[in-house]
mmCIF file of C-alpha atoms in Angstrom:
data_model
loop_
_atom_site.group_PDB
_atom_site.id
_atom_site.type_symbol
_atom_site.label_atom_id
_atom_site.label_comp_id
_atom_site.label_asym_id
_atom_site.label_seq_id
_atom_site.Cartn_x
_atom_site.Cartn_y
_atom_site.Cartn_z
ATOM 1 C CA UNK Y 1420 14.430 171.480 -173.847
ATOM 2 C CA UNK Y 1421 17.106 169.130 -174.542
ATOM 3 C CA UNK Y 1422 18.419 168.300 -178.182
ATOM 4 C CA UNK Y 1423 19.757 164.672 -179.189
ATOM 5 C CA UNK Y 1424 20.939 164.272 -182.337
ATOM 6 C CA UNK Y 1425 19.382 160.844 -184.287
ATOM 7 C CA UNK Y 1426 20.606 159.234 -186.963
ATOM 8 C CA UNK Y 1427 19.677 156.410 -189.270
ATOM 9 C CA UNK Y 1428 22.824 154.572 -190.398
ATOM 10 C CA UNK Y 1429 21.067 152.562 -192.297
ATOM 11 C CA UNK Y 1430 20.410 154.583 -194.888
ATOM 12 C CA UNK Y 1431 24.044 154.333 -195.719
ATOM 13 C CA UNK Y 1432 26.810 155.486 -193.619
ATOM 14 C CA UNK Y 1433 30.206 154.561 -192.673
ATOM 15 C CA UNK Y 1434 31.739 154.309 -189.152
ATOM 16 C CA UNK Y 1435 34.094 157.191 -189.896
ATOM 17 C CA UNK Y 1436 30.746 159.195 -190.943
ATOM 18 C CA UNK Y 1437 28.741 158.438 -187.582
ATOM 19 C CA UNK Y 1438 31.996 159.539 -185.902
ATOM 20 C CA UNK Y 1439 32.175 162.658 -187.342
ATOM 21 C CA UNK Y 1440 28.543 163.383 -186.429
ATOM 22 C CA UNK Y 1441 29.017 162.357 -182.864
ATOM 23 C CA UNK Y 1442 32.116 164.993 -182.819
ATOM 24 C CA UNK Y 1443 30.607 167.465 -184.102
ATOM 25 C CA UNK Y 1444 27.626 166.893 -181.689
ATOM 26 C CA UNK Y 1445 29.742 167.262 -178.890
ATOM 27 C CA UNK Y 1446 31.373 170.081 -180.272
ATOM 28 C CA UNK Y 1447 28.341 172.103 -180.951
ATOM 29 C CA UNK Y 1448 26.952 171.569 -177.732
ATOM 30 C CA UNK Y 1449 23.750 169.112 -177.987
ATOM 31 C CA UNK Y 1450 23.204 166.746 -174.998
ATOM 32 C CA UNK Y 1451 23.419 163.580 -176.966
ATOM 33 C CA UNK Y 1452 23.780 160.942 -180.576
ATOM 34 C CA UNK Y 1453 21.494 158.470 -180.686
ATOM 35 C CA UNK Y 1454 21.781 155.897 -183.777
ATOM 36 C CA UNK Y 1455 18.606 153.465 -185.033
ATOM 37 C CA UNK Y 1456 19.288 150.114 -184.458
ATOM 38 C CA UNK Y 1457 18.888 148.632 -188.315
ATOM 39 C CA UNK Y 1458 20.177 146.119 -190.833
ATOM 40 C CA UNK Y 1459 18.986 147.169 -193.835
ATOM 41 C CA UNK Y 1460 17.742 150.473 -195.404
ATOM 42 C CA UNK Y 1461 14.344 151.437 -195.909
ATOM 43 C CA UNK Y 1462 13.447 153.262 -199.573
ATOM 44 C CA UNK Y 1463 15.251 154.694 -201.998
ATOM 45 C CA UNK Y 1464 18.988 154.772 -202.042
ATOM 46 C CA UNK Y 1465 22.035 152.131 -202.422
ATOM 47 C CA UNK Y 1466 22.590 152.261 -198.787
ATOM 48 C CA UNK Y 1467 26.367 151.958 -199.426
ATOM 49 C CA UNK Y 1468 28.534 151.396 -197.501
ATOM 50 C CA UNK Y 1469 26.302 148.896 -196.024
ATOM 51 C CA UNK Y 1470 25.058 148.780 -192.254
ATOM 52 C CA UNK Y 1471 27.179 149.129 -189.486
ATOM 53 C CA UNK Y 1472 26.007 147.448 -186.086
ATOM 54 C CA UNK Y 1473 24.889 149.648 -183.697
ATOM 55 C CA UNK Y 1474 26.174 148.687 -180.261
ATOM 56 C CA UNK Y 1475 29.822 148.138 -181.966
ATOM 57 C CA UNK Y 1476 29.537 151.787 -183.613
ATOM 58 C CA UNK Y 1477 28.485 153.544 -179.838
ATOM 59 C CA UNK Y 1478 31.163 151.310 -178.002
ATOM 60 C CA UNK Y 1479 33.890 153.140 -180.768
ATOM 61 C CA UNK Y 1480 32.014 156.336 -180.626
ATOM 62 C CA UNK Y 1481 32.087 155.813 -176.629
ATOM 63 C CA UNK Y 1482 35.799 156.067 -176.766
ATOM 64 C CA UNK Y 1483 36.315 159.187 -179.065
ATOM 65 C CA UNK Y 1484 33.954 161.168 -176.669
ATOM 66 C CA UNK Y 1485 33.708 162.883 -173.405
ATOM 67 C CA UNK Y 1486 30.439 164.057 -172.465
ATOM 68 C CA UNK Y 1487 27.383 163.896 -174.734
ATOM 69 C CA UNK Y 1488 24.884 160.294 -174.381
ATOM 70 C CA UNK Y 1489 25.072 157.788 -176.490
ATOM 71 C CA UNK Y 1490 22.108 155.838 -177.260
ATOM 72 C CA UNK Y 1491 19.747 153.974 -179.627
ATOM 73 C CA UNK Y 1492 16.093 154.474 -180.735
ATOM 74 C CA UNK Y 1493 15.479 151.798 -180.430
ATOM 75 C CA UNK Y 1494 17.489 148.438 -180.198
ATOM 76 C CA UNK Y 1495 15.203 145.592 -181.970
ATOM 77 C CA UNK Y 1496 14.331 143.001 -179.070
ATOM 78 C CA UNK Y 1497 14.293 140.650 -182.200
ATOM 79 C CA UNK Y 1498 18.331 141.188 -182.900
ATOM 80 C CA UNK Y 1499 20.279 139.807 -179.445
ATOM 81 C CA UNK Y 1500 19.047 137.684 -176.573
ATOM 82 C CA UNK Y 1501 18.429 140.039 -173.492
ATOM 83 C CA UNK Y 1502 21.602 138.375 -171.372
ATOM 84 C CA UNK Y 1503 23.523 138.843 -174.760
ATOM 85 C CA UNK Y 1504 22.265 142.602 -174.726
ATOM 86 C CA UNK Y 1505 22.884 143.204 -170.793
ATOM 87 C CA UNK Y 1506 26.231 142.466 -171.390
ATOM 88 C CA UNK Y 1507 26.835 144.740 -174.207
ATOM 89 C CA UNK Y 1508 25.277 147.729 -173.009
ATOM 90 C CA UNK Y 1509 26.308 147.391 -169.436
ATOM 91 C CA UNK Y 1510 30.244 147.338 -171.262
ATOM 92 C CA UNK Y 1511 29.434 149.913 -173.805
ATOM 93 C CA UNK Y 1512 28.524 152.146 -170.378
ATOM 94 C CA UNK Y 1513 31.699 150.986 -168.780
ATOM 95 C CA UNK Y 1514 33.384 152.175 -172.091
ATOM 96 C CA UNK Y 1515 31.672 156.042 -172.155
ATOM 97 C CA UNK Y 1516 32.577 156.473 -168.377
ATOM 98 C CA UNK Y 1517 28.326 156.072 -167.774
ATOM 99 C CA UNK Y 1518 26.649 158.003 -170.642
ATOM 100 C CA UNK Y 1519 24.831 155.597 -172.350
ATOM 101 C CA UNK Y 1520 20.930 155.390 -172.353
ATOM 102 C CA UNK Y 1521 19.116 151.785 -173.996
ATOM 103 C CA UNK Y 1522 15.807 152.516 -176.184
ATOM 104 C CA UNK Y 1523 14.531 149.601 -176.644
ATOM 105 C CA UNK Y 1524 11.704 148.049 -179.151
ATOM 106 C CA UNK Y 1525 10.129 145.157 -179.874
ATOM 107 C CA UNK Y 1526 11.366 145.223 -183.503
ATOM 108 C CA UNK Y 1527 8.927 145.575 -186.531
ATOM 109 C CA UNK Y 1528 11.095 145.196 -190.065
ATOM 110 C CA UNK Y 1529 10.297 142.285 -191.404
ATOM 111 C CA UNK Y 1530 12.469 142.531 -194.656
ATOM 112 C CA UNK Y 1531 15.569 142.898 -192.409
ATOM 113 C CA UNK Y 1532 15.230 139.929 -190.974
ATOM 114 C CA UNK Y 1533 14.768 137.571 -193.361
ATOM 115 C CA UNK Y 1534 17.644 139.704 -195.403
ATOM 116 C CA UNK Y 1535 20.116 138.998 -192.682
ATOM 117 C CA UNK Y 1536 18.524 135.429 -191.158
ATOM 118 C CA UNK Y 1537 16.957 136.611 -187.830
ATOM 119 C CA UNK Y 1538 14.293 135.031 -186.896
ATOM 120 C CA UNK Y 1539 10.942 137.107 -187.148
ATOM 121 C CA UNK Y 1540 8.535 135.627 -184.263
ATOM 122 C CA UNK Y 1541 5.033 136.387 -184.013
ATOM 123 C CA UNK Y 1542 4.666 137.482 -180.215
ATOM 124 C CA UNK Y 1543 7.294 139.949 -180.652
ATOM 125 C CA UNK Y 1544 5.721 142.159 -177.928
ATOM 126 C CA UNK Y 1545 5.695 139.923 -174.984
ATOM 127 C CA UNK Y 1546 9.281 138.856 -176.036
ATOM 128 C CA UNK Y 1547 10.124 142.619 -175.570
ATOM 129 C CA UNK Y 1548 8.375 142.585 -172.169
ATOM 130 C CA UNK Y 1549 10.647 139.087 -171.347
ATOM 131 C CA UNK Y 1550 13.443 141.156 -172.554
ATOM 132 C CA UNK Y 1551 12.941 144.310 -170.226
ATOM 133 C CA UNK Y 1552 12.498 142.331 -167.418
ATOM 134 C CA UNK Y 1553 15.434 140.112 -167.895
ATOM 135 C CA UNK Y 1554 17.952 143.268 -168.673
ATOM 136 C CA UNK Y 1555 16.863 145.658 -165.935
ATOM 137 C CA UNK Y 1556 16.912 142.354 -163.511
ATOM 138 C CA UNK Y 1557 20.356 141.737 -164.502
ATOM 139 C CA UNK Y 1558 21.577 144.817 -164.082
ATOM 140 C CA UNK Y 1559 19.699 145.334 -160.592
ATOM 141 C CA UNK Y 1560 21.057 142.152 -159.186
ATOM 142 C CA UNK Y 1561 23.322 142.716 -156.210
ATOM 143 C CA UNK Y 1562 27.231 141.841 -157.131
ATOM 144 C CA UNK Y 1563 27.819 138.385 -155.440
ATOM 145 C CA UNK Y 1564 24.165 137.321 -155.903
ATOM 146 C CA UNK Y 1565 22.336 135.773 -159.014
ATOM 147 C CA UNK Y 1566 19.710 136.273 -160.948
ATOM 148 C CA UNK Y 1567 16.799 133.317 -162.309
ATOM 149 C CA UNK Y 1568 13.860 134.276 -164.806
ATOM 150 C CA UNK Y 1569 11.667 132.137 -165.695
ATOM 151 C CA UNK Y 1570 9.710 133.337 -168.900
ATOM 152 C CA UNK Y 1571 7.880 132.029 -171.772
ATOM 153 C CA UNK Y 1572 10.180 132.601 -174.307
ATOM 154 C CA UNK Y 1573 13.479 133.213 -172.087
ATOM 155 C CA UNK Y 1574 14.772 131.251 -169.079
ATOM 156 C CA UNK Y 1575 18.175 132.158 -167.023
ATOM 157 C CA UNK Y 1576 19.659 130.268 -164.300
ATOM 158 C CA UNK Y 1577 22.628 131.125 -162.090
ATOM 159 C CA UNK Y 1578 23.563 134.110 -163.218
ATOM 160 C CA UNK Y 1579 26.085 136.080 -161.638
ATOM 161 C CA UNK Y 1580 24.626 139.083 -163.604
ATOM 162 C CA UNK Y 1581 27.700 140.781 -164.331
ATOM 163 C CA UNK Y 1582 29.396 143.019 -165.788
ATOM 164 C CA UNK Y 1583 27.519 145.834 -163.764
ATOM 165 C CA UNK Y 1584 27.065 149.430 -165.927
ATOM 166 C CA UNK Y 1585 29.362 152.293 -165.035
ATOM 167 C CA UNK Y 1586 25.484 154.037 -163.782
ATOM 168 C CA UNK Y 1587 23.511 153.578 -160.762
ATOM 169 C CA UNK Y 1588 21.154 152.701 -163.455
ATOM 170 C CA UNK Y 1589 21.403 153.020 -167.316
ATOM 171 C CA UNK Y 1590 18.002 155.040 -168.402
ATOM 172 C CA UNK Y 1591 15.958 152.924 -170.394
ATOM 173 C CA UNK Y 1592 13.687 154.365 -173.214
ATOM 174 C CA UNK Y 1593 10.399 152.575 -174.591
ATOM 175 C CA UNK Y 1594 7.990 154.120 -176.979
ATOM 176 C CA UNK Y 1595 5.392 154.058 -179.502
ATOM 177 C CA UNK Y 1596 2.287 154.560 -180.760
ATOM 178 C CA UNK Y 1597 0.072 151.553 -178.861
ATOM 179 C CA UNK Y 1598 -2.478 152.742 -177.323
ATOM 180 C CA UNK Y 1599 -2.822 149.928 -174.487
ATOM 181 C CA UNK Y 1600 0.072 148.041 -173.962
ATOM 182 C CA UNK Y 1601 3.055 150.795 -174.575
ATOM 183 C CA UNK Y 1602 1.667 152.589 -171.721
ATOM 184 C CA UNK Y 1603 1.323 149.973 -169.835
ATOM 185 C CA UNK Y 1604 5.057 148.540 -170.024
ATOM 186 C CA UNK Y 1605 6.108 152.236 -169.946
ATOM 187 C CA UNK Y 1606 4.743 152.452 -166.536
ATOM 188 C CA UNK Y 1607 6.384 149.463 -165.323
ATOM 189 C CA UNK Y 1608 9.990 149.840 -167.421
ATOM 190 C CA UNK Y 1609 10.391 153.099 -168.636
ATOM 191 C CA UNK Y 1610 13.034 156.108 -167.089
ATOM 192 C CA UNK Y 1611 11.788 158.243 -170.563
ATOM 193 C CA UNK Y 1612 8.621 157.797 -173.059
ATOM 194 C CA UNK Y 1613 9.178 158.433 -176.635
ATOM 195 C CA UNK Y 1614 6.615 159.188 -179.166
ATOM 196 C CA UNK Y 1615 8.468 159.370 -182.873
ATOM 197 C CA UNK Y 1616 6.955 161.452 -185.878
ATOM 198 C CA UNK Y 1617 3.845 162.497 -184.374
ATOM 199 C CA UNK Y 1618 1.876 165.494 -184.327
ATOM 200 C CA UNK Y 1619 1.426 167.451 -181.444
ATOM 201 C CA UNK Y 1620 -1.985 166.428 -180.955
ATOM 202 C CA UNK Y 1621 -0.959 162.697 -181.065
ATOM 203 C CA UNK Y 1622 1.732 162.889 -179.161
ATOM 204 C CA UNK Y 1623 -0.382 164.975 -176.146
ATOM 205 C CA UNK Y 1624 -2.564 161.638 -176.611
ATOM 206 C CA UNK Y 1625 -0.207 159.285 -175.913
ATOM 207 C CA UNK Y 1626 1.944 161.327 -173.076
ATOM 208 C CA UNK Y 1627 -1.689 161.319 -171.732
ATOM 209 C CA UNK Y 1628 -1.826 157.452 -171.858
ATOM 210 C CA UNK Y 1629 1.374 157.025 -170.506
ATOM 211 C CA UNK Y 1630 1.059 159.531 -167.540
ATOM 212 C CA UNK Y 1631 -2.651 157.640 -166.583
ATOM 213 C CA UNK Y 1632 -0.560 154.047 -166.346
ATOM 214 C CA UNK Y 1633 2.368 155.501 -164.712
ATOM 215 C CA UNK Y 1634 0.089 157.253 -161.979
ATOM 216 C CA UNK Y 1635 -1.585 153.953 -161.510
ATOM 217 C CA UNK Y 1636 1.716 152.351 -161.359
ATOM 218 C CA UNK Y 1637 2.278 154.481 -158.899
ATOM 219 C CA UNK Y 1638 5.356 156.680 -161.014
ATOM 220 C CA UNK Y 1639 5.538 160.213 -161.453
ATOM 221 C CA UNK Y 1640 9.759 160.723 -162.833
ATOM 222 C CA UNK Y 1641 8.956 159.309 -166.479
ATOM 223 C CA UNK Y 1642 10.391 161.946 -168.863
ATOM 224 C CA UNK Y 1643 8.580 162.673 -172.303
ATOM 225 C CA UNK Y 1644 10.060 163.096 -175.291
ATOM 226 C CA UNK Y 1645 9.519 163.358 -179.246
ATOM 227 C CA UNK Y 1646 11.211 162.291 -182.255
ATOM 228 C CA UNK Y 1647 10.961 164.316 -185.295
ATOM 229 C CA UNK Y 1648 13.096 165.041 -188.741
ATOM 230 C CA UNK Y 1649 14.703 168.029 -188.815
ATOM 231 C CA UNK Y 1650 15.374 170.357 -192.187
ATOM 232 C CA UNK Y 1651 16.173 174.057 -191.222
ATOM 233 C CA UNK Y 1652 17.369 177.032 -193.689
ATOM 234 C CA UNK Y 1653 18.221 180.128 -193.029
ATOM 235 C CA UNK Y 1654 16.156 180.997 -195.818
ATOM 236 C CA UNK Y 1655 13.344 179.932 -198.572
ATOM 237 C CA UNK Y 1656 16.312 178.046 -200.035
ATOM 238 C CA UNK Y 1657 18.370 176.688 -198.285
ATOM 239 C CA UNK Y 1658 15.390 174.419 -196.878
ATOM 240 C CA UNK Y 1659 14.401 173.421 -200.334
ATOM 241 C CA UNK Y 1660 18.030 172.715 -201.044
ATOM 242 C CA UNK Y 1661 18.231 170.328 -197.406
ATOM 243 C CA UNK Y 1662 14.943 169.055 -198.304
ATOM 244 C CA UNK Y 1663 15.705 167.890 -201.883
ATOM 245 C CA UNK Y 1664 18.856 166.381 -200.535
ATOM 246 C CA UNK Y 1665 16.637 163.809 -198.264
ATOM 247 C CA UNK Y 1666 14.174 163.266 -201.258
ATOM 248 C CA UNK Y 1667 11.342 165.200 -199.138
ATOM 249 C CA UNK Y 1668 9.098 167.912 -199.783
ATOM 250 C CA UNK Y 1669 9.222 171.201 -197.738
ATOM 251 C CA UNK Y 1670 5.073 171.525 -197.210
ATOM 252 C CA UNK Y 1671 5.470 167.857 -196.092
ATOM 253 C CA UNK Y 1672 8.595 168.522 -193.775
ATOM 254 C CA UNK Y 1673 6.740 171.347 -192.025
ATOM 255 C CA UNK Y 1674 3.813 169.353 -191.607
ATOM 256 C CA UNK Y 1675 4.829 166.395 -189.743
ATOM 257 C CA UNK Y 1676 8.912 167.197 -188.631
ATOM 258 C CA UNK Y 1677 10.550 170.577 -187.368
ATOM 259 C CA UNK Y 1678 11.201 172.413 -190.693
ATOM 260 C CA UNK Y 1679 11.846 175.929 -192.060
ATOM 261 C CA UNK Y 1680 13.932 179.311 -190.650
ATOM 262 C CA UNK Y 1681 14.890 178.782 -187.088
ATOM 263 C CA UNK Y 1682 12.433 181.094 -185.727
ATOM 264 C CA UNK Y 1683 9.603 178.451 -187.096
ATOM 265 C CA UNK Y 1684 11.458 175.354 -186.054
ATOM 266 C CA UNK Y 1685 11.669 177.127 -182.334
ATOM 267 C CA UNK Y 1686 7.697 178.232 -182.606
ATOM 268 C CA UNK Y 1687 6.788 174.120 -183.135
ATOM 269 C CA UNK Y 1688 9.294 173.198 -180.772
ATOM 270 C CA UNK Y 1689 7.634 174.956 -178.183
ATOM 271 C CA UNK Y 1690 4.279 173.436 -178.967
ATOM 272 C CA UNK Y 1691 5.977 170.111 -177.900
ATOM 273 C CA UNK Y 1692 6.778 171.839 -174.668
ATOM 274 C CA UNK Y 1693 3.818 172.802 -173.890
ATOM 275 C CA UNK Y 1694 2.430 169.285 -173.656
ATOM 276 C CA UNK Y 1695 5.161 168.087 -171.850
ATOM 277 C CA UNK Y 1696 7.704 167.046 -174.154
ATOM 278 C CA UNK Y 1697 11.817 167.921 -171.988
ATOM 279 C CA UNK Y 1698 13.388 166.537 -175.196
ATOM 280 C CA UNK Y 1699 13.675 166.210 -178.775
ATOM 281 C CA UNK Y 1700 15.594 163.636 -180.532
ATOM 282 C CA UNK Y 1701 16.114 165.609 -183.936
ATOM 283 C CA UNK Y 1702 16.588 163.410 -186.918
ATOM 284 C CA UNK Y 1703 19.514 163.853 -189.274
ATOM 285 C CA UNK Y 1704 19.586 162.315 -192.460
ATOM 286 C CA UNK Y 1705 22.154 163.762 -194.299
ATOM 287 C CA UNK Y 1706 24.895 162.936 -192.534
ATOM 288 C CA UNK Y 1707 27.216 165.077 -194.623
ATOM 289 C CA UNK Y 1708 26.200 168.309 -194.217
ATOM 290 C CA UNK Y 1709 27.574 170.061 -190.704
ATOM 291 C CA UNK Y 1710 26.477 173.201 -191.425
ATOM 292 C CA UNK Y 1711 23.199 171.956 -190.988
ATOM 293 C CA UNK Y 1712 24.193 170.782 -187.585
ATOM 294 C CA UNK Y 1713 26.357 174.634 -186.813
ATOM 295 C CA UNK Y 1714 22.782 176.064 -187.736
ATOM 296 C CA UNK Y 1715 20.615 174.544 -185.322
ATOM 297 C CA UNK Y 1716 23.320 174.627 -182.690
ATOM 298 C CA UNK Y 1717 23.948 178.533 -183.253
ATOM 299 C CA UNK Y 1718 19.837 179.602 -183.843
ATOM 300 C CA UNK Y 1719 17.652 176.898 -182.903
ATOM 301 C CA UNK Y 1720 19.437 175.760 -179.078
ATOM 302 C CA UNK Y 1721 20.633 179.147 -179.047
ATOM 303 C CA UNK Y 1722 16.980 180.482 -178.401
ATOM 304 C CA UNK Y 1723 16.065 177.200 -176.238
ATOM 305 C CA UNK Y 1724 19.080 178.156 -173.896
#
């Protein structure tokens, strides 16, 4: 079972702060940092020092690092125009010597948009489909050749579809909760399925949906993975003391995320592998406490290894 480390910046963190996350994810051994890709935060909170964008942070964070994968869950299709996006990741992979890994969604926070002037279409899912098509076709395109799409809601002519990513192929990541449709572009798009804060029987559900649409799709290599928040203790206290910190309760925590002593969190964490799940993206909220992060590194991935 791999373990990513995922944060949400938006809640309020600096540059400097993701940094020192992404460190001390390398440090401690996890296999990547992945970072949401919002503008504005969601509940409580100030969410000082403001947002920070998330392909600028990973092409910074690309530079002070040597081997974990950087990635987002998930770029909003809404924020950049998919030859606009191409570009950046395909640079940002360049810039991390071919670690980075695109998760992208077709954006669903309203109140961000209109906060920050982005236009908030209605059809934002077959925009997203548009938007896989034209980025993975852009990267695919042989050096010297170009690359046309001609889409409902984005045309390209001429391209000389470059740069090219420092990867074969950069991994892309779609997910959800859609019962239809996810699957459905999953099969067609996807190198890894992610199903975010959902219980085990959900999530064995929607694997199920995927792997039916990527066998008809003729695909068998998807990987599967969750997305869950994470609050362990060594003891009664210490989770109460990590929970109150992210304004959660600890009945709630254990219910829906991976919560409690590190034996428990490793007991649920193998109920996700037994449905299929290879990898957990385990999200971090407060950023500043690395013992938190030591913990899980030194009890929880311990016992995976």
């Amino acid at each position: 079972m791999d373990l990513r480390i995922f944060t949400e910046p938006q809640q309020g963190a600096s540059y400097d702060t993701l940094l020192t996350v992404a460190k001390a994810t390398e440090d401690l051994g996890f296999d990547a940092f992945f970072r949401s890709d919002h503008y504005l935060r969601m509940g409580g909170g100030d969410g000082l020092p403001g947002p920070t964008d998330a392909w600028i942070t990973l092409a910074g964070i690309a530079r002070e690092t040597s081997r974990i994968r950087l990635g987002t869950l998930m770029t909003a299709a809404t924020f950049r125009l998919p030859g606009v996006l191409a570009i950046q990741v395909a640079q940002v992979d360049q810039m991390s010597g071919g670690r980075v890994e695109l998760g992208l969604g077709a954006g669903w926070f309203e109140e961000e948009h209109k906060a920050y002037g982005i236009p908030f279409p209605k059809d934002k899912f077959a925009r997203l489909e548009e938007q896989l098509a034209v980025v993975t076709g852009l990267w695919a395109t042989e050096t010297g050749k170009t690359f046309d799409f001609q889409g409902e809601h984005y045309q390209l002519t001429g391209s000389p579809a470059l740069p090219k990513p420092a990867q074969a192929k950069i991994p892309v990541l779609i997910g959800g909760h859609g019962a239809v449709r996810t699957p459905r572009l999953a099969a067609r798009y996807a190198d890894e399925f992610n199903i975010p804060f959902a219980s085990v029987e959900d999530s064995e559900r929607q694997f199920g949906r995927v792997r039916t649409a990527a066998r008809a799709a003729g695909r068998d290599a998807i990987t599967y993975s969750s997305a869950l928040v994470v609050c362990v203790g060594r003891d009664d206290q210490e989770v109460a003391r990590r929970a109150a910190a992210i304004g959660r309760e600890v009945d709630e925590l254990k219910a829906n995320g991976l919560a409690g002593s590190p034996a428990e969190v490793v007991d649920k964490i193998g109920r996700y592998a037994e449905i299929g799940a290879s990898r957990l993206y385990l999200q971090l909220l407060d950023l500043s406490d690395l013992d938190h992060l030591e913990l899980i590194s030194s009890q929880v991935q311990a016992q995976l290894a």
